Amino acid sequence: MSDSPHTQWWLASLGRTLIWARLRIKDAGTAEVLDSDGNTLAYDSEDSARAALFDAEFVSYDGLDEEDALRRGFSLHEVVPPFAEDEAALRPLMVQSLGGRA
């Protein structure tokens, strides 16, 4: 069975550091968020999960355009959502330093 087709990546930026969160929508309509600490947080709906992400100042990666990204201090050309074979390998990739600017 493949990964859920209802997976979305969200991010927050703090200076030149990106903090990622993965939102998965379950077939039953519930949702879970994998946070940057490696915790999986359960929500009763996609809306409640999205509200929690918005409250924590996350934005949908798919909803960003280059202008939005530049205002946040990075270019879409320099970032991609993290990828790993399993949750344990994914955890250290959930916080991404973009390094300093010259």
Backbone as XML, in Angstrom:
<?xml version="1.0"?>
<chain id="A" units="angstrom">
  <residue number="1" name="MET">
    <atom name="N" x="0.844" y="-1.183" z="0.000"/>
    <atom name="CA" x="0.000" y="0.000" z="0.000"/>
    <atom name="C" x="0.885" y="1.240" z="0.000"/>
  </residue>
  <residue number="2" name="SER">
    <atom name="N" x="0.564" y="2.209" z="-0.820"/>
    <atom name="CA" x="1.400" y="3.389" z="-0.942"/>
    <atom name="C" x="1.075" y="4.403" z="0.148"/>
  </residue>
  <residue number="3" name="ASP">
    <atom name="N" x="1.924" y="5.422" z="0.227"/>
    <atom name="CA" x="1.724" y="6.515" z="1.168"/>
    <atom name="C" x="0.384" y="7.191" z="0.871"/>
  </residue>
  <residue number="4" name="SER">
    <atom name="N" x="-0.195" y="7.774" z="1.876"/>
    <atom name="CA" x="-1.489" y="8.440" z="1.720"/>
    <atom name="C" x="-1.437" y="9.494" z="0.619"/>
  </residue>
  <residue number="5" name="PRO">
    <atom name="N" x="-2.425" y="9.502" z="-0.265"/>
    <atom name="CA" x="-2.439" y="10.534" z="-1.300"/>
    <atom name="C" x="-2.833" y="11.897" z="-0.726"/>
  </residue>
  <residue number="6" name="HIS">
    <atom name="N" x="-3.238" y="11.911" z="0.534"/>
    <atom name="CA" x="-3.688" y="13.142" z="1.167"/>
    <atom name="C" x="-2.619" y="13.697" z="2.105"/>
  </residue>
  <residue number="7" name="THR">
    <atom name="N" x="-1.411" y="13.854" z="1.613"/>
    <atom name="CA" x="-0.303" y="14.379" z="2.405"/>
    <atom name="C" x="0.028" y="15.783" z="1.922"/>
  </residue>
  <residue number="8" name="GLN">
    <atom name="N" x="0.159" y="16.696" z="2.868"/>
    <atom name="CA" x="0.511" y="18.077" z="2.555"/>
    <atom name="C" x="1.683" y="18.492" z="3.442"/>
  </residue>
  <residue number="9" name="TRP">
    <atom name="N" x="2.554" y="19.294" z="2.884"/>
    <atom name="CA" x="3.681" y="19.833" z="3.653"/>
    <atom name="C" x="3.406" y="21.285" z="3.995"/>
  </residue>
  <residue number="10" name="TRP">
    <atom name="N" x="3.730" y="21.638" z="5.218"/>
    <atom name="CA" x="3.575" y="22.994" z="5.732"/>
    <atom name="C" x="4.920" y="23.435" z="6.274"/>
  </residue>
  <residue number="11" name="LEU">
    <atom name="N" x="5.156" y="24.734" z="6.306"/>
    <atom name="CA" x="6.418" y="25.218" z="6.852"/>
    <atom name="C" x="6.237" y="26.547" z="7.558"/>
  </residue>
  <residue number="12" name="ALA">
    <atom name="N" x="7.162" y="26.782" z="8.473"/>
    <atom name="CA" x="7.289" y="28.058" z="9.165"/>
    <atom name="C" x="8.742" y="28.456" z="9.020"/>
  </residue>
  <residue number="13" name="SER">
    <atom name="N" x="9.002" y="29.746" z="9.044"/>
    <atom name="CA" x="10.385" y="30.196" z="8.913"/>
    <atom name="C" x="10.760" y="31.060" z="10.111"/>
  </residue>
  <residue number="14" name="LEU">
    <atom name="N" x="11.989" y="30.892" z="10.522"/>
    <atom name="CA" x="12.559" y="31.669" z="11.609"/>
    <atom name="C" x="13.955" y="32.051" z="11.155"/>
  </residue>
  <residue number="15" name="GLY">
    <atom name="N" x="14.090" y="33.266" z="10.655"/>
    <atom name="CA" x="15.360" y="33.666" z="10.056"/>
    <atom name="C" x="15.639" y="32.798" z="8.845"/>
  </residue>
  <residue number="16" name="ARG">
    <atom name="N" x="16.801" y="32.167" z="8.844"/>
    <atom name="CA" x="17.187" y="31.283" z="7.735"/>
    <atom name="C" x="16.971" y="29.815" z="8.093"/>
  </residue>
  <residue number="17" name="THR">
    <atom name="N" x="16.045" y="29.559" z="9.011"/>
    <atom name="CA" x="15.705" y="28.199" z="9.395"/>
    <atom name="C" x="14.259" y="27.919" z="9.017"/>
  </residue>
  <residue number="18" name="LEU">
    <atom name="N" x="14.033" y="26.781" z="8.383"/>
    <atom name="CA" x="12.678" y="26.348" z="8.051"/>
    <atom name="C" x="12.286" y="25.222" z="8.991"/>
  </residue>
  <residue number="19" name="ILE">
    <atom name="N" x="11.062" y="25.278" z="9.471"/>
    <atom name="CA" x="10.505" y="24.232" z="10.306"/>
    <atom name="C" x="9.365" y="23.608" z="9.521"/>
  </residue>
  <residue number="20" name="TRP">
    <atom name="N" x="9.463" y="22.309" z="9.267"/>
    <atom name="CA" x="8.482" y="21.603" z="8.456"/>
    <atom name="C" x="7.466" y="20.884" z="9.324"/>
  </residue>
  <residue number="21" name="ALA">
    <atom name="N" x="6.277" y="20.697" z="8.790"/>
    <atom name="CA" x="5.232" y="19.874" z="9.400"/>
    <atom name="C" x="4.535" y="19.124" z="8.265"/>
  </residue>
  <residue number="22" name="ARG">
    <atom name="N" x="4.218" y="17.857" z="8.517"/>
    <atom name="CA" x="3.523" y="17.064" z="7.509"/>
    <atom name="C" x="2.095" y="16.802" z="7.980"/>
  </residue>
  <residue number="23" name="LEU">
    <atom name="N" x="1.144" y="17.206" z="7.159"/>
    <atom name="CA" x="-0.271" y="16.991" z="7.449"/>
    <atom name="C" x="-0.765" y="15.842" z="6.592"/>
  </residue>
  <residue number="24" name="ARG">
    <atom name="N" x="-1.361" y="14.845" z="7.241"/>
    <atom name="CA" x="-1.959" y="13.720" z="6.510"/>
    <atom name="C" x="-3.441" y="13.671" z="6.834"/>
  </residue>
  <residue number="25" name="ILE">
    <atom name="N" x="-4.248" y="13.581" z="5.785"/>
    <atom name="CA" x="-5.688" y="13.444" z="5.931"/>
    <atom name="C" x="-6.012" y="11.959" z="5.783"/>
  </residue>
  <residue number="26" name="LYS">
    <atom name="N" x="-6.642" y="11.415" z="6.784"/>
    <atom name="CA" x="-7.006" y="9.992" z="6.775"/>
    <atom name="C" x="-8.328" y="9.790" z="6.031"/>
  </residue>
  <residue number="27" name="ASP">
    <atom name="N" x="-8.529" y="8.576" z="5.532"/>
    <atom name="CA" x="-9.763" y="8.262" z="4.803"/>
    <atom name="C" x="-11.017" y="8.527" z="5.630"/>
  </residue>
  <residue number="28" name="ALA">
    <atom name="N" x="-10.920" y="8.381" z="6.944"/>
    <atom name="CA" x="-12.079" y="8.597" z="7.824"/>
    <atom name="C" x="-12.379" y="10.079" z="8.048"/>
  </residue>
  <residue number="29" name="GLY">
    <atom name="N" x="-11.509" y="10.971" z="7.503"/>
    <atom name="CA" x="-11.724" y="12.403" z="7.676"/>
    <atom name="C" x="-10.936" y="13.005" z="8.822"/>
  </residue>
  <residue number="30" name="THR">
    <atom name="N" x="-10.283" y="12.162" z="9.612"/>
    <atom name="CA" x="-9.421" y="12.673" z="10.670"/>
    <atom name="C" x="-8.082" y="13.086" z="10.054"/>
  </residue>
  <residue number="31" name="ALA">
    <atom name="N" x="-7.245" y="13.703" z="10.867"/>
    <atom name="CA" x="-5.966" y="14.177" z="10.354"/>
    <atom name="C" x="-4.882" y="13.971" z="11.400"/>
  </residue>
  <residue number="32" name="GLU">
    <atom name="N" x="-3.640" y="13.930" z="10.923"/>
    <atom name="CA" x="-2.505" y="13.882" z="11.835"/>
    <atom name="C" x="-1.400" y="14.760" z="11.286"/>
  </residue>
  <residue number="33" name="VAL">
    <atom name="N" x="-0.678" y="15.375" z="12.226"/>
    <atom name="CA" x="0.430" y="16.245" z="11.873"/>
    <atom name="C" x="1.692" y="15.680" z="12.501"/>
  </residue>
  <residue number="34" name="LEU">
    <atom name="N" x="2.710" y="15.467" z="11.676"/>
    <atom name="CA" x="4.039" y="15.120" z="12.177"/>
    <atom name="C" x="4.766" y="16.440" z="12.367"/>
  </residue>
  <residue number="35" name="ASP">
    <atom name="N" x="5.125" y="16.757" z="13.617"/>
    <atom name="CA" x="5.770" y="18.042" z="13.870"/>
    <atom name="C" x="7.290" y="17.919" z="13.818"/>
  </residue>
  <residue number="36" name="SER">
    <atom name="N" x="7.959" y="19.039" z="13.994"/>
    <atom name="CA" x="9.417" y="19.067" z="13.849"/>
    <atom name="C" x="10.140" y="18.342" z="14.976"/>
  </residue>
  <residue number="37" name="ASP">
    <atom name="N" x="9.430" y="18.009" z="16.057"/>
    <atom name="CA" x="10.023" y="17.229" z="17.139"/>
    <atom name="C" x="9.841" y="15.731" z="16.931"/>
  </residue>
  <residue number="38" name="GLY">
    <atom name="N" x="9.171" y="15.361" z="15.829"/>
    <atom name="CA" x="8.934" y="13.959" z="15.546"/>
    <atom name="C" x="7.670" y="13.419" z="16.184"/>
  </residue>
  <residue number="39" name="ASN">
    <atom name="N" x="6.859" y="14.297" z="16.775"/>
    <atom name="CA" x="5.599" y="13.885" z="17.385"/>
    <atom name="C" x="4.506" y="13.826" z="16.333"/>
  </residue>
  <residue number="40" name="THR">
    <atom name="N" x="3.609" y="12.846" z="16.448"/>
    <atom name="CA" x="2.445" y="12.767" z="15.573"/>
    <atom name="C" x="1.235" y="13.212" z="16.391"/>
  </residue>
  <residue number="41" name="LEU">
    <atom name="N" x="0.636" y="14.309" z="15.968"/>
    <atom name="CA" x="-0.495" y="14.903" z="16.673"/>
    <atom name="C" x="-1.777" y="14.572" z="15.928"/>
  </residue>
  <residue number="42" name="ALA">
    <atom name="N" x="-2.758" y="14.037" z="16.637"/>
    <atom name="CA" x="-4.022" y="13.622" z="16.022"/>
    <atom name="C" x="-5.060" y="14.734" z="16.126"/>
  </residue>
  <residue number="43" name="TYR">
    <atom name="N" x="-5.854" y="14.899" z="15.060"/>
    <atom name="CA" x="-6.927" y="15.892" z="15.011"/>
    <atom name="C" x="-8.189" y="15.219" z="14.508"/>
  </residue>
  <residue number="44" name="ASP">
    <atom name="N" x="-9.331" y="15.749" z="14.929"/>
    <atom name="CA" x="-10.602" y="15.144" z="14.544"/>
    <atom name="C" x="-11.011" y="15.465" z="13.120"/>
  </residue>
  <residue number="45" name="SER">
    <atom name="N" x="-10.351" y="16.475" z="12.505"/>
    <atom name="CA" x="-10.682" y="16.835" z="11.131"/>
    <atom name="C" x="-9.513" y="17.567" z="10.482"/>
  </residue>
  <residue number="46" name="GLU">
    <atom name="N" x="-9.571" y="17.655" z="9.166"/>
    <atom name="CA" x="-8.569" y="18.429" z="8.424"/>
    <atom name="C" x="-8.621" y="19.888" z="8.841"/>
  </residue>
  <residue number="47" name="ASP">
    <atom name="N" x="-9.829" y="20.415" z="9.031"/>
    <atom name="CA" x="-9.971" y="21.822" z="9.420"/>
    <atom name="C" x="-9.303" y="22.130" z="10.754"/>
  </residue>
  <residue number="48" name="SER">
    <atom name="N" x="-9.470" y="21.246" z="11.733"/>
    <atom name="CA" x="-8.849" y="21.509" z="13.034"/>
    <atom name="C" x="-7.319" y="21.405" z="12.944"/>
  </residue>
  <residue number="49" name="ALA">
    <atom name="N" x="-6.812" y="20.500" z="12.126"/>
    <atom name="CA" x="-5.360" y="20.391" z="11.935"/>
    <atom name="C" x="-4.817" y="21.637" z="11.247"/>
  </residue>
  <residue number="50" name="ARG">
    <atom name="N" x="-5.507" y="22.096" z="10.204"/>
    <atom name="CA" x="-5.083" y="23.308" z="9.501"/>
    <atom name="C" x="-5.116" y="24.517" z="10.438"/>
  </residue>
  <residue number="51" name="ALA">
    <atom name="N" x="-6.162" y="24.616" z="11.260"/>
    <atom name="CA" x="-6.275" y="25.731" z="12.203"/>
    <atom name="C" x="-5.092" y="25.732" z="13.178"/>
  </residue>
  <residue number="52" name="ALA">
    <atom name="N" x="-4.716" y="24.557" z="13.665"/>
    <atom name="CA" x="-3.575" y="24.464" z="14.572"/>
    <atom name="C" x="-2.283" y="24.899" z="13.878"/>
  </residue>
  <residue number="53" name="LEU">
    <atom name="N" x="-2.110" y="24.490" z="12.627"/>
    <atom name="CA" x="-0.920" y="24.892" z="11.873"/>
    <atom name="C" x="-0.908" y="26.402" z="11.641"/>
  </residue>
  <residue number="54" name="PHE">
    <atom name="N" x="-2.044" y="26.972" z="11.243"/>
    <atom name="CA" x="-2.128" y="28.428" z="11.055"/>
    <atom name="C" x="-1.817" y="29.166" z="12.353"/>
  </residue>
  <residue number="55" name="ASP">
    <atom name="N" x="-2.374" y="28.672" z="13.472"/>
    <atom name="CA" x="-2.118" y="29.301" z="14.775"/>
    <atom name="C" x="-0.645" y="29.301" z="15.125"/>
  </residue>
  <residue number="56" name="ALA">
    <atom name="N" x="0.069" y="28.277" z="14.681"/>
    <atom name="CA" x="1.510" y="28.171" z="14.932"/>
    <atom name="C" x="2.331" y="28.871" z="13.843"/>
  </residue>
  <residue number="57" name="GLU">
    <atom name="N" x="1.652" y="29.643" z="12.980"/>
    <atom name="CA" x="2.282" y="30.440" z="11.919"/>
    <atom name="C" x="2.925" y="29.607" z="10.818"/>
  </residue>
  <residue number="58" name="PHE">
    <atom name="N" x="2.350" y="28.442" z="10.564"/>
    <atom name="CA" x="2.766" y="27.637" z="9.421"/>
    <atom name="C" x="1.938" y="28.032" z="8.211"/>
  </residue>
  <residue number="59" name="VAL">
    <atom name="N" x="2.518" y="27.846" z="7.025"/>
    <atom name="CA" x="1.811" y="28.063" z="5.765"/>
    <atom name="C" x="1.969" y="26.813" z="4.904"/>
  </residue>
  <residue number="60" name="SER">
    <atom name="N" x="1.011" y="26.590" z="4.038"/>
    <atom name="CA" x="1.063" y="25.444" z="3.144"/>
    <atom name="C" x="2.165" y="25.653" z="2.111"/>
  </residue>
  <residue number="61" name="TYR">
    <atom name="N" x="3.062" y="24.681" z="1.991"/>
    <atom name="CA" x="4.141" y="24.762" z="1.014"/>
    <atom name="C" x="3.575" y="24.878" z="-0.396"/>
  </residue>
  <residue number="62" name="ASP">
    <atom name="N" x="2.542" y="24.102" z="-0.705"/>
    <atom name="CA" x="1.947" y="24.137" z="-2.040"/>
    <atom name="C" x="1.272" y="25.469" z="-2.339"/>
  </residue>
  <residue number="63" name="GLY">
    <atom name="N" x="0.909" y="26.217" z="-1.311"/>
    <atom name="CA" x="0.242" y="27.498" z="-1.501"/>
    <atom name="C" x="1.185" y="28.674" z="-1.662"/>
  </residue>
  <residue number="64" name="LEU">
    <atom name="N" x="2.475" y="28.444" z="-1.481"/>
    <atom name="CA" x="3.449" y="29.532" z="-1.584"/>
    <atom name="C" x="3.800" y="29.830" z="-3.032"/>
  </residue>
  <residue number="65" name="ASP">
    <atom name="N" x="3.966" y="31.102" z="-3.319"/>
    <atom name="CA" x="4.584" y="31.463" z="-4.593"/>
    <atom name="C" x="5.948" y="32.080" z="-4.274"/>
  </residue>
  <residue number="66" name="GLU">
    <atom name="N" x="6.721" y="32.371" z="-5.288"/>
    <atom name="CA" x="8.094" y="32.848" z="-5.077"/>
    <atom name="C" x="8.119" y="34.146" z="-4.271"/>
  </residue>
  <residue number="67" name="GLU">
    <atom name="N" x="7.189" y="35.040" z="-4.524"/>
    <atom name="CA" x="7.146" y="36.309" z="-3.788"/>
    <atom name="C" x="6.904" y="36.074" z="-2.294"/>
  </residue>
  <residue number="68" name="ASP">
    <atom name="N" x="5.959" y="35.183" z="-1.975"/>
    <atom name="CA" x="5.701" y="34.844" z="-0.568"/>
    <atom name="C" x="6.947" y="34.251" z="0.080"/>
  </residue>
  <residue number="69" name="ALA">
    <atom name="N" x="7.603" y="33.348" z="-0.628"/>
    <atom name="CA" x="8.801" y="32.707" z="-0.094"/>
    <atom name="C" x="9.897" y="33.741" z="0.163"/>
  </residue>
  <residue number="70" name="LEU">
    <atom name="N" x="10.112" y="34.637" z="-0.781"/>
    <atom name="CA" x="11.156" y="35.653" z="-0.617"/>
    <atom name="C" x="10.866" y="36.548" z="0.584"/>
  </residue>
  <residue number="71" name="ARG">
    <atom name="N" x="9.589" y="36.867" z="0.817"/>
    <atom name="CA" x="9.233" y="37.660" z="2.003"/>
    <atom name="C" x="9.571" y="36.907" z="3.287"/>
  </residue>
  <residue number="72" name="ARG">
    <atom name="N" x="9.558" y="35.589" z="3.218"/>
    <atom name="CA" x="9.882" y="34.767" z="4.384"/>
    <atom name="C" x="11.390" y="34.490" z="4.483"/>
  </residue>
  <residue number="73" name="GLY">
    <atom name="N" x="12.162" y="34.950" z="3.531"/>
    <atom name="CA" x="13.611" y="34.838" z="3.628"/>
    <atom name="C" x="14.248" y="33.695" z="2.863"/>
  </residue>
  <residue number="74" name="PHE">
    <atom name="N" x="13.519" y="33.084" z="1.941"/>
    <atom name="CA" x="14.103" y="32.002" z="1.146"/>
    <atom name="C" x="13.458" y="32.010" z="-0.241"/>
  </residue>
  <residue number="75" name="SER">
    <atom name="N" x="14.059" y="31.250" z="-1.143"/>
    <atom name="CA" x="13.530" y="31.084" z="-2.487"/>
    <atom name="C" x="12.964" y="29.674" z="-2.611"/>
  </residue>
  <residue number="76" name="LEU">
    <atom name="N" x="11.860" y="29.539" z="-3.336"/>
    <atom name="CA" x="11.305" y="28.204" z="-3.573"/>
    <atom name="C" x="12.297" y="27.312" z="-4.311"/>
  </residue>
  <residue number="77" name="HIS">
    <atom name="N" x="13.241" y="27.925" z="-5.005"/>
    <atom name="CA" x="14.236" y="27.162" z="-5.760"/>
    <atom name="C" x="15.274" y="26.502" z="-4.851"/>
  </residue>
  <residue number="78" name="GLU">
    <atom name="N" x="15.328" y="26.926" z="-3.579"/>
    <atom name="CA" x="16.340" y="26.370" z="-2.675"/>
    <atom name="C" x="15.772" y="25.404" z="-1.641"/>
  </residue>
  <residue number="79" name="VAL">
    <atom name="N" x="14.462" y="25.158" z="-1.661"/>
    <atom name="CA" x="13.879" y="24.259" z="-0.661"/>
    <atom name="C" x="12.933" y="23.243" z="-1.291"/>
  </residue>
  <residue number="80" name="VAL">
    <atom name="N" x="12.912" y="22.073" z="-0.702"/>
    <atom name="CA" x="11.946" y="21.026" z="-1.036"/>
    <atom name="C" x="11.557" y="20.358" z="0.277"/>
  </residue>
  <residue number="81" name="PRO">
    <atom name="N" x="10.343" y="19.847" z="0.363"/>
    <atom name="CA" x="9.963" y="19.144" z="1.594"/>
    <atom name="C" x="10.906" y="17.978" z="1.862"/>
  </residue>
  <residue number="82" name="PRO">
    <atom name="N" x="11.131" y="17.689" z="3.137"/>
    <atom name="CA" x="12.039" y="16.579" z="3.469"/>
    <atom name="C" x="11.490" y="15.238" z="3.014"/>
  </residue>
  <residue number="83" name="PHE">
    <atom name="N" x="12.392" y="14.311" z="2.765"/>
    <atom name="CA" x="12.008" y="12.965" z="2.369"/>
    <atom name="C" x="12.926" y="11.969" z="3.068"/>
  </residue>
  <residue number="84" name="ALA">
    <atom name="N" x="12.331" y="10.888" z="3.558"/>
    <atom name="CA" x="13.101" y="9.796" z="4.150"/>
    <atom name="C" x="12.279" y="8.516" z="4.039"/>
  </residue>
  <residue number="85" name="GLU">
    <atom name="N" x="12.947" y="7.401" z="4.184"/>
    <atom name="CA" x="12.286" y="6.099" z="4.064"/>
    <atom name="C" x="11.322" y="5.809" z="5.205"/>
  </residue>
  <residue number="86" name="ASP">
    <atom name="N" x="11.583" y="6.389" z="6.390"/>
    <atom name="CA" x="10.711" y="6.135" z="7.535"/>
    <atom name="C" x="10.704" y="7.348" z="8.459"/>
  </residue>
  <residue number="87" name="GLU">
    <atom name="N" x="9.809" y="7.309" z="9.447"/>
    <atom name="CA" x="9.636" y="8.440" z="10.370"/>
    <atom name="C" x="10.919" y="8.747" z="11.145"/>
  </residue>
  <residue number="88" name="ALA">
    <atom name="N" x="11.643" y="7.716" z="11.563"/>
    <atom name="CA" x="12.865" y="7.937" z="12.346"/>
    <atom name="C" x="13.902" y="8.707" z="11.530"/>
  </residue>
  <residue number="89" name="ALA">
    <atom name="N" x="14.033" y="8.382" z="10.266"/>
    <atom name="CA" x="14.985" y="9.075" z="9.404"/>
    <atom name="C" x="14.481" y="10.461" z="9.012"/>
  </residue>
  <residue number="90" name="LEU">
    <atom name="N" x="13.165" y="10.642" z="9.014"/>
    <atom name="CA" x="12.578" y="11.925" z="8.640"/>
    <atom name="C" x="12.750" y="12.971" z="9.735"/>
  </residue>
  <residue number="91" name="ARG">
    <atom name="N" x="12.694" y="12.551" z="10.978"/>
    <atom name="CA" x="12.700" y="13.491" z="12.109"/>
    <atom name="C" x="13.820" y="14.530" z="12.048"/>
  </residue>
  <residue number="92" name="PRO">
    <atom name="N" x="15.090" y="14.145" z="11.850"/>
    <atom name="CA" x="16.145" y="15.173" z="11.838"/>
    <atom name="C" x="16.075" y="16.112" z="10.631"/>
  </residue>
  <residue number="93" name="LEU">
    <atom name="N" x="15.279" y="15.779" z="9.627"/>
    <atom name="CA" x="15.161" y="16.612" z="8.428"/>
    <atom name="C" x="14.048" y="17.652" z="8.543"/>
  </residue>
  <residue number="94" name="MET">
    <atom name="N" x="13.290" y="17.612" z="9.645"/>
    <atom name="CA" x="12.119" y="18.472" z="9.792"/>
    <atom name="C" x="12.484" y="19.917" z="10.139"/>
  </residue>
  <residue number="95" name="VAL">
    <atom name="N" x="13.739" y="20.158" z="10.533"/>
    <atom name="CA" x="14.246" y="21.514" z="10.737"/>
    <atom name="C" x="15.418" y="21.664" z="9.789"/>
  </residue>
  <residue number="96" name="GLN">
    <atom name="N" x="15.321" y="22.655" z="8.913"/>
    <atom name="CA" x="16.307" y="22.815" z="7.838"/>
    <atom name="C" x="16.937" y="24.195" z="7.925"/>
  </residue>
  <residue number="97" name="SER">
    <atom name="N" x="18.254" y="24.221" z="8.106"/>
    <atom name="CA" x="18.985" y="25.483" z="8.118"/>
    <atom name="C" x="19.407" y="25.823" z="6.689"/>
  </residue>
  <residue number="98" name="LEU">
    <atom name="N" x="19.113" y="27.046" z="6.282"/>
    <atom name="CA" x="19.478" y="27.472" z="4.935"/>
    <atom name="C" x="20.825" y="28.149" z="4.895"/>
  </residue>
  <residue number="99" name="GLY">
    <atom name="N" x="21.478" y="28.270" z="6.043"/>
    <atom name="CA" x="22.789" y="28.902" z="6.102"/>
    <atom name="C" x="22.677" y="30.421" z="6.032"/>
  </residue>
  <residue number="100" name="GLY">
    <atom name="N" x="23.785" y="31.084" z="6.241"/>
    <atom name="CA" x="23.802" y="32.539" z="6.233"/>
    <atom name="C" x="23.967" y="33.104" z="4.850"/>
  </residue>
  <residue number="101" name="ARG">
    <atom name="N" x="23.625" y="34.353" z="4.718"/>
    <atom name="CA" x="23.838" y="35.054" z="3.453"/>
    <atom name="C" x="25.108" y="35.878" z="3.541"/>
  </residue>
  <residue number="102" name="ALA">
    <atom name="N" x="25.801" y="35.980" z="2.419"/>
    <atom name="CA" x="27.063" y="36.731" z="2.397"/>
    <atom name="C" x="26.795" y="38.217" z="2.408"/>
  </residue>
</chain>
